[in-house]
Every structure is written in C-alpha cells, then in structure tokens.
C-alpha positions as MATLAB code, in Angstrom:
seq = 'MVFPLYKGYYEEVYNNLYALACYFDNSEDKWVRNHFYERCFNIAKLIKADGGKKEAEAQAHMGLLFEEEGELLEAAQHYEAFHELTQGRIWKNETGQFLNLLACESLVRTYKLLSDRMLENKEYKQAIKILIKASEIAKEGSDRNMEGEAALCLGSAHLAAGEYETALRVLRRYSEIATSMGDDLNLGRAYEAIAKVLQSQGKMTEAIGYLEKAVKIARNNFQSLDVIRACTMLGDIYNEKGQYSEASEYFQQAFSASVELMKMALMDETKVHYGIARAHQMMLTMTDYIETADIDSLNCLLSWKESRTQIKYDPILGKSRRATEDDIYQYPETQEESRRTDYFLTMVSASELEKVEGCFKTNR';
ca = [
     143.769  120.533   97.628;
     146.587  121.416   95.168;
     149.295  119.010   94.085;
     152.028  121.220   92.551;
     154.499  118.349   92.281;
     152.008  116.379   90.141;
     151.208  119.203   87.712;
     151.185  117.832   84.192;
     151.069  114.239   85.451;
     147.624  114.205   87.062;
     146.240  111.472   84.841;
     149.228  109.198   85.485;
     148.965  109.839   89.229;
     145.246  109.053   89.081;
     145.861  105.749   87.272;
     148.457  104.674   89.819;
     146.247  105.577   92.783;
     143.328  103.746   91.198;
     145.491  100.650   90.661;
     146.354  100.719   94.366;
     142.700  101.062   95.291;
     141.852   98.021   93.173;
     144.669   96.034   94.774;
     143.196   96.615   98.243;
     139.614   95.921   97.175;
     138.837   93.158   99.684;
     136.848   92.923  102.900;
     139.862   93.227  105.190;
     141.539   96.187  103.472;
     138.569   98.316  102.462;
     139.749  101.192  104.617;
     142.974  101.291  102.539;
     140.982  101.075   99.315;
     138.777  103.948  100.473;
     141.832  106.068  101.249;
     143.042  105.679   97.669;
     139.537  106.327   96.313;
     139.568  109.663   98.128;
     142.996  110.447   96.705;
     141.708  109.571   93.224;
     138.740  111.870   93.746;
     140.931  114.833   94.658;
     143.261  114.279   91.709;
     140.442  113.619   89.193;
     138.993  117.099   89.696;
     142.258  118.535   88.373;
     142.181  116.525   85.133;
     140.632  118.601   82.322;
     141.917  116.992   79.134;
     139.508  114.040   79.161;
     136.321  116.087   79.398;
     135.577  114.911   82.932;
     135.702  111.125   82.474;
     138.120  110.528   85.339;
     136.090  112.786   87.592;
     132.941  110.804   86.696;
     134.672  107.543   87.616;
     135.912  109.058   90.880;
     132.384  110.238   91.744;
     131.187  106.654   91.212;
     133.886  105.310   93.548;
     132.993  107.829   96.245;
     129.319  106.970   95.856;
     130.123  103.289   96.391;
     132.234  104.161   99.428;
     129.354  106.008  101.117;
     126.752  103.442  100.010;
     128.701  100.635  101.683;
     128.862  102.712  104.865;
     125.074  103.171  104.779;
     125.377  106.937  104.281;
     122.845  106.998  101.472;
     122.303  110.739  101.147;
     126.025  111.303  100.593;
     126.105  108.342   98.209;
     123.200  109.816   96.236;
     124.993  113.159   95.901;
     128.064  111.502   94.377;
     125.969  109.263   92.110;
     123.983  112.302   90.948;
     127.276  114.019   90.013;
     128.374  110.796   88.275;
     125.113  110.731   86.346;
     125.333  114.395   85.363;
     128.916  114.057   84.090;
     128.067  111.029   81.918;
     124.863  112.341   80.315;
     125.181  112.380   76.545;
     128.547  110.615   76.695;
     129.501  107.224   75.285;
     132.287  106.610   77.765;
     132.995  103.037   78.801;
     134.891  101.589   81.732;
     137.717   99.045   81.518;
     135.195   96.170   81.231;
     133.320   97.781   78.351;
     130.260   98.949   80.315;
     128.750  102.323   79.483;
     129.368  104.753   82.347;
     125.997  106.442   81.890;
     124.159  103.129   82.323;
     126.224  102.394   85.449;
     125.352  105.856   86.754;
     121.633  105.222   86.187;
     121.817  101.809   87.901;
     123.735  103.210   90.893;
     121.374  106.143   91.299;
     118.209  104.024   90.993;
     119.578  101.507   93.496;
     120.398  104.253   96.020;
     117.027  105.958   95.566;
     115.317  102.606   96.275;
     117.307  102.162   99.483;
     116.449  105.695  100.567;
     112.757  105.117   99.817;
     112.785  101.926  101.920;
     113.899  103.946  104.927;
     111.241  106.551  104.246;
     108.498  103.948  103.955;
     109.593  102.385  107.248;
     109.117  105.816  108.840;
     105.760  106.258  107.020;
     107.179  109.187  105.026;
     105.083  108.210  102.016;
     105.194  111.488  100.092;
     108.978  111.698  100.272;
     109.338  108.038   99.269;
     107.022  108.487   96.271;
     108.862  111.646   95.239;
     112.257  109.956   95.205;
     110.879  106.843   93.468;
     109.420  109.004   90.703;
     112.962  110.324   90.171;
     114.205  106.721   90.138;
     111.650  105.825   87.454;
     112.732  108.756   85.297;
     116.404  107.807   85.639;
     115.581  104.166   84.817;
     113.836  105.208   81.583;
     116.862  107.273   80.618;
     119.103  104.235   81.049;
     117.115  102.378   78.353;
     117.157   99.260   80.513;
     113.655   97.808   80.482;
     114.335   95.492   83.396;
     115.527   98.392   85.558;
     112.512  100.439   84.442;
     110.160   97.624   85.452;
     111.734   97.211   88.882;
     111.475  100.963   89.467;
     107.782  100.810   88.535;
     107.238   97.960   91.012;
     108.818   99.981   93.828;
     106.814  103.091   92.940;
     103.552  101.140   92.712;
     104.216   99.512   96.082;
     104.852  102.946   97.623;
     101.530  104.241   96.272;
      99.849  101.159   97.767;
     101.445  101.833  101.170;
     100.177  105.413  100.959;
      96.633  104.202  100.220;
      96.688  105.634   96.670;
      95.170  102.549   95.089;
      94.227  103.802   91.627;
      97.664  105.328   91.078;
      99.261  102.114   92.334;
      97.238  100.067   89.842;
      98.199  102.339   86.960;
     101.915  102.110   87.776;
     101.845   98.343   88.399;
      99.992   97.698   85.153;
     102.810   99.583   83.453;
     105.180   97.132   85.161;
     103.185   94.185   83.793;
     103.256   95.724   80.289;
     107.045   96.046   80.454;
     107.394   92.416   81.588;
     105.043   91.248   78.808;
     106.957   93.187   76.138;
     110.198   91.549   77.321;
     108.693   88.066   77.536;
     109.764   88.074   81.195;
     107.455   85.597   82.935;
     109.066   85.986   86.354;
     108.469   89.735   86.522;
     105.031   89.299   84.979;
     104.073   86.917   87.789;
     105.349   89.386   90.382;
     103.405   92.164   88.674;
     100.222   90.077   88.963;
     100.946   89.458   92.648;
     101.482   93.176   93.296;
      98.289   94.102   91.418;
      96.388   91.504   93.462;
      97.574   93.175   96.687;
      96.087   96.474   95.542;
      92.800   94.843   94.507;
      92.643   93.015   97.844;
      93.100   96.334   99.658;
      90.197   97.725   97.607;
      88.007   94.767   98.570;
      87.915   93.462   94.991;
      88.540   89.874   96.024;
      87.306   88.152   92.847;
      89.672   90.166   90.661;
      92.519   89.639   93.138;
      91.959   85.875   93.038;
      92.167   85.902   89.235;
      95.527   87.666   89.254;
      96.907   85.446   92.010;
      95.901   82.262   90.202;
      97.819   83.484   87.152;
     100.787   84.331   89.386;
     100.778   80.813   90.864;
     100.672   79.244   87.408;
     103.599   81.337   86.167;
     105.631   80.642   89.310;
     105.065   76.879   89.008;
     106.035   76.870   85.346;
     109.285   78.635   86.227;
     110.013   76.595   89.386;
     109.886   79.683   91.624;
     108.917   78.117   94.934;
     109.094   81.345   96.950;
     106.695   83.039   94.530;
     104.375   80.021   94.764;
     104.400   80.266   98.561;
     103.606   83.987   98.579;
     100.787   83.771   96.046;
      99.229   80.621   97.559;
      99.353   82.148  101.034;
      97.582   85.264   99.750;
      94.925   83.083   98.098;
      94.501   81.107  101.305;
      94.059   84.313  103.309;
      91.421   85.625  100.903;
      89.400   82.394  100.923;
      89.742   82.154  104.704;
      88.272   85.656  105.077;
      85.428   84.690  102.733;
      84.651   81.635  104.876;
      85.531   79.253  102.030;
      87.685   77.022  104.175;
      88.066   74.134  101.730;
      89.661   76.438   99.149;
      91.748   78.137  101.843;
      92.977   74.759  103.053;
      93.884   73.714   99.509;
      96.052   76.793   98.861;
      97.688   76.748  102.288;
      98.569   73.104  101.656;
     100.200   74.074   98.366;
     102.195   76.784  100.150;
     103.302   74.287  102.801;
     104.314   71.702  100.174;
     106.402   74.313   98.355;
     108.151   75.280  101.590;
     108.965   71.607  102.233;
     110.638   71.446   98.807;
     112.809   74.419   99.777;
     113.603   72.893  103.186;
     113.387   76.313  104.859;
     112.292   75.686  108.429;
     110.956   79.202  109.088;
     108.712   79.031  106.015;
     107.649   75.484  106.845;
     106.634   76.516  110.360;
     104.682   79.534  109.102;
     102.851   77.762  106.288;
     101.960   74.686  108.321;
     100.313   76.921  110.943;
      98.209   78.570  108.215;
      97.361   75.151  106.817;
      96.464   73.715  110.221;
      94.167   76.620  111.081;
      92.396   76.391  107.712;
      91.887   72.640  108.173;
      90.542   73.267  111.662;
      88.102   75.873  110.312;
      87.069   73.463  107.579;
      86.316   70.683  110.068;
      84.759   72.964  112.666;
      81.797   73.749  110.398;
      80.731   70.125  110.497;
      81.728   69.657  114.127;
      79.490   72.562  115.135;
      76.639   71.157  113.046;
      76.902   67.756  114.758;
      77.019   69.354  118.196;
      74.011   71.597  117.542;
      71.993   68.713  116.038;
      72.252   66.984  119.448;
      70.948   63.507  118.614;
      72.303   60.001  119.207;
      73.697   59.547  115.697;
      75.532   62.867  115.853;
      77.002   62.058  119.240;
      78.144   58.638  118.050;
      79.747   60.202  114.992;
      81.589   62.756  117.135;
      82.761   60.103  119.569;
      83.965   57.992  116.662;
      85.926   60.955  115.348;
      87.380   61.558  118.800;
      88.742   58.028  118.822;
      90.026   57.855  115.236;
      90.873   61.525  114.515;
      89.797   61.201  110.873;
      88.505   64.108  108.815;
      84.780   64.917  108.768;
      83.112   65.588  105.485;
      80.882   68.676  105.461;
      77.474   68.506  103.770;
      76.416   72.122  103.005;
      73.046   71.055  101.508;
      71.606   69.108  104.415;
      73.107   71.421  107.021;
      71.507   71.220  110.470;
      68.594   69.071  109.318;
      70.717   66.130  108.232;
      71.565   63.159  110.435;
      75.152   62.112  110.617;
      76.200   58.561  109.895;
      79.468   56.725  110.091;
      79.774   57.107  106.300;
      80.149   60.873  106.717;
      83.616   60.332  108.153;
      86.522   59.568  105.853;
      90.253   59.799  105.875;
      91.985   62.350  103.643;
      94.868   60.881  101.604;
      97.443   62.928  103.460;
     100.359   62.111  105.667;
      99.971   61.100  109.276;
     102.018   64.127  110.288;
      99.532   66.507  108.625;
      96.631   64.805  110.394;
      98.378   65.237  113.743;
      98.843   68.948  113.044;
      95.130   69.388  112.397;
      94.266   67.401  115.508;
      96.318   69.780  117.626;
      94.108   72.704  116.669;
      90.890   70.775  117.237;
      91.557   68.732  120.355;
      91.111   71.359  123.070;
      87.886   72.853  121.682;
      86.361   69.648  120.360;
      87.041   67.565  123.477;
      85.342   70.057  125.780;
      82.352   70.408  123.476;
      81.987   66.648  123.173;
      81.968   66.272  126.944;
      79.193   68.869  127.221;
      77.054   67.133  124.593;
      77.686   63.703  126.128;
      76.700   65.070  129.531;
      73.443   66.473  128.170;
      72.489   63.088  126.700;
      73.203   61.289  129.959;
      71.000   63.782  131.803;
      68.147   63.394  129.297;
      68.317   59.638  129.588;
];
C-alpha cells in the first residue's frame, strides 16, 4: 500500500498512529488498537532513514496482535522478523529496554506455546525441534533465567518423548544455570524435573534423593505449591514400593501444605492420597490380625472397630505374633483426619471382621 500524501512525513505519521494505538490499549478497545497497529505496520515498511527500527517495532506489535488472538504461527512469523531486524543492534524502546532482548523473549514465549500444542497432540519431534530453536534464541538474549526456562521446557519434551538420557542432560544444564545464578527456586524445580526422569527410568532411590532436596528448598523459600508437588511424588514412589508409613508421611505433608494455601481442589486431592496411604498402612496389620485368627486378634480387631484408633504394625513378629490391647494407639492427629482414614477402612474391615467373628462362633 502506497501513501503518496504522506511522502516525506512517514515517521511523523507512524508516531501519531502509534500514539493512537497506545491510547486505545485496553480490553474494550483492542480492536481499535489493532487497527492502528496495522496502519503502523504498513507505514513502517516505508521508513528507511532509521535503519529499520520502526519496522522492527511494528513487527513486534503485529506479533502481539496475533499472539493475543491465539494465531501462534502468524505471531511467530512476525516475531522472527522482529528478531532478525534487531540482531546486532543496540536499539531501545521508550522504556529503555533493548529491542533485541524483547525480540528473544517474545520469540521464546511463542515457541513454548506452540510446543505445548504439539505435545498435546503427541507431535514430540516437532515440539523438540521448535524448543531447540527456543533454547538457541534464549542463549542469544544473554538472559540466564530465560535460558534456564527454555532448558526446562526442552528437557520436559524429551521426557514426554521417552528420550530419558537426553532429558537428563538438558535438565542438568538447567540445574547448573540455576546454581550459577544462586536461584534456589529454579534449582528446586530442576531437581523435581530430574526426579521425574529418574522415576520413569525406574531409578527410585536416586529420584527420592532429588525430591527430598526439592522439598527442602521449597520449604526454605515458602513455596507451598512446590512442596505439594514434590511431597506427592515422594508419596507415590513410597506407595509403589509398599512403604506405606513413608508414603503416609509425605502425603500428610502435601495435605498440610494445601491447607495453608486454602485451595479446596488441592485439599481434596491431597487428602484422598493421604487417606489411601493411611488405609494401606493400617491394612497390613489388619490383614495380619485377621489371618492369625485367634481370640486375642479378634478382640483387638473388635476393639479397633469400636474406637477407630490406629493400629501399630510390627514387621518383626509378623504373623507369628499375638496381638494385645497395647498394640493399638492413637496417632496425635486431628479427629477429622482419623475420620477420613476410617472412611477408607470401614467397608472392607467391617465385612472381614464379621467373617472372622462368624468363624470363631462356629468353632466354639
């Protein structure tokens, strides 16, 4: 499009159109803002005296326009042009930010969004390809935080694709970046991501070590969401290993952290995990009492049925031991937590107790 009436005044026209776009930059008038952004874009391509700075800015505005509309491929094309025009330049915007750094940030952000869509569609190779480009752009921007986040996304994509060794290499690079910056929050998240890879490889002991460090870092920095994620992962691992006491301990920590946040969805999820782990923990001893099938065991089970206290498991005596009333004790937890555990045990335990009680009556 040619603007003969504006010839010689393109830069002034651009500035006025941009001022109008800024004036209408609000949620209700975005369509007006976008109209002026498009006008700026058309005018900027005619400005030659500034070496392409106005065109670079206009490419950034058009990229934002398409990004907000969810048209990420078009947004990426404009951000790529923005990035290309600013390479090797020390241009700054009106707030003093370097345009090349803004171009890198915009391009990395858009590549991440595109990769998320690809991963949802299980297009792993395409996602990894575009995230490698994002990592390269992030390094160019000389922003270590952006470089670390790009490494996290790339490592997670390799994990989703089942490329575990590559994922570990990339994620360890992420942890190195966080360590060099003294960034505990990203270091904890790096440990969590590495643990996920190790868990997928079946290396549970190593995964536990990384997760324990992640929990410690998260607690020290008051990051409750990170505590919940890491503790839940630890609980899942111990639950799979049949170590229900440890699983119960970590699920309880996750539940307590969710209570501090007062997020009902998280509270509901974590208390279910915690209740199941407690039920598993108690069921070991319950099964032992039932299989022992003597008077003392029956009395102990009936006592538990009446009081709904926790049963202490004795892994050394196992089936050969004889239960006594001293084997039952109350955990120092809230009444509400006890009721949650009871819910998981009542249906199974009550029916089993009735069977055992019936057998004893028959034998007598």
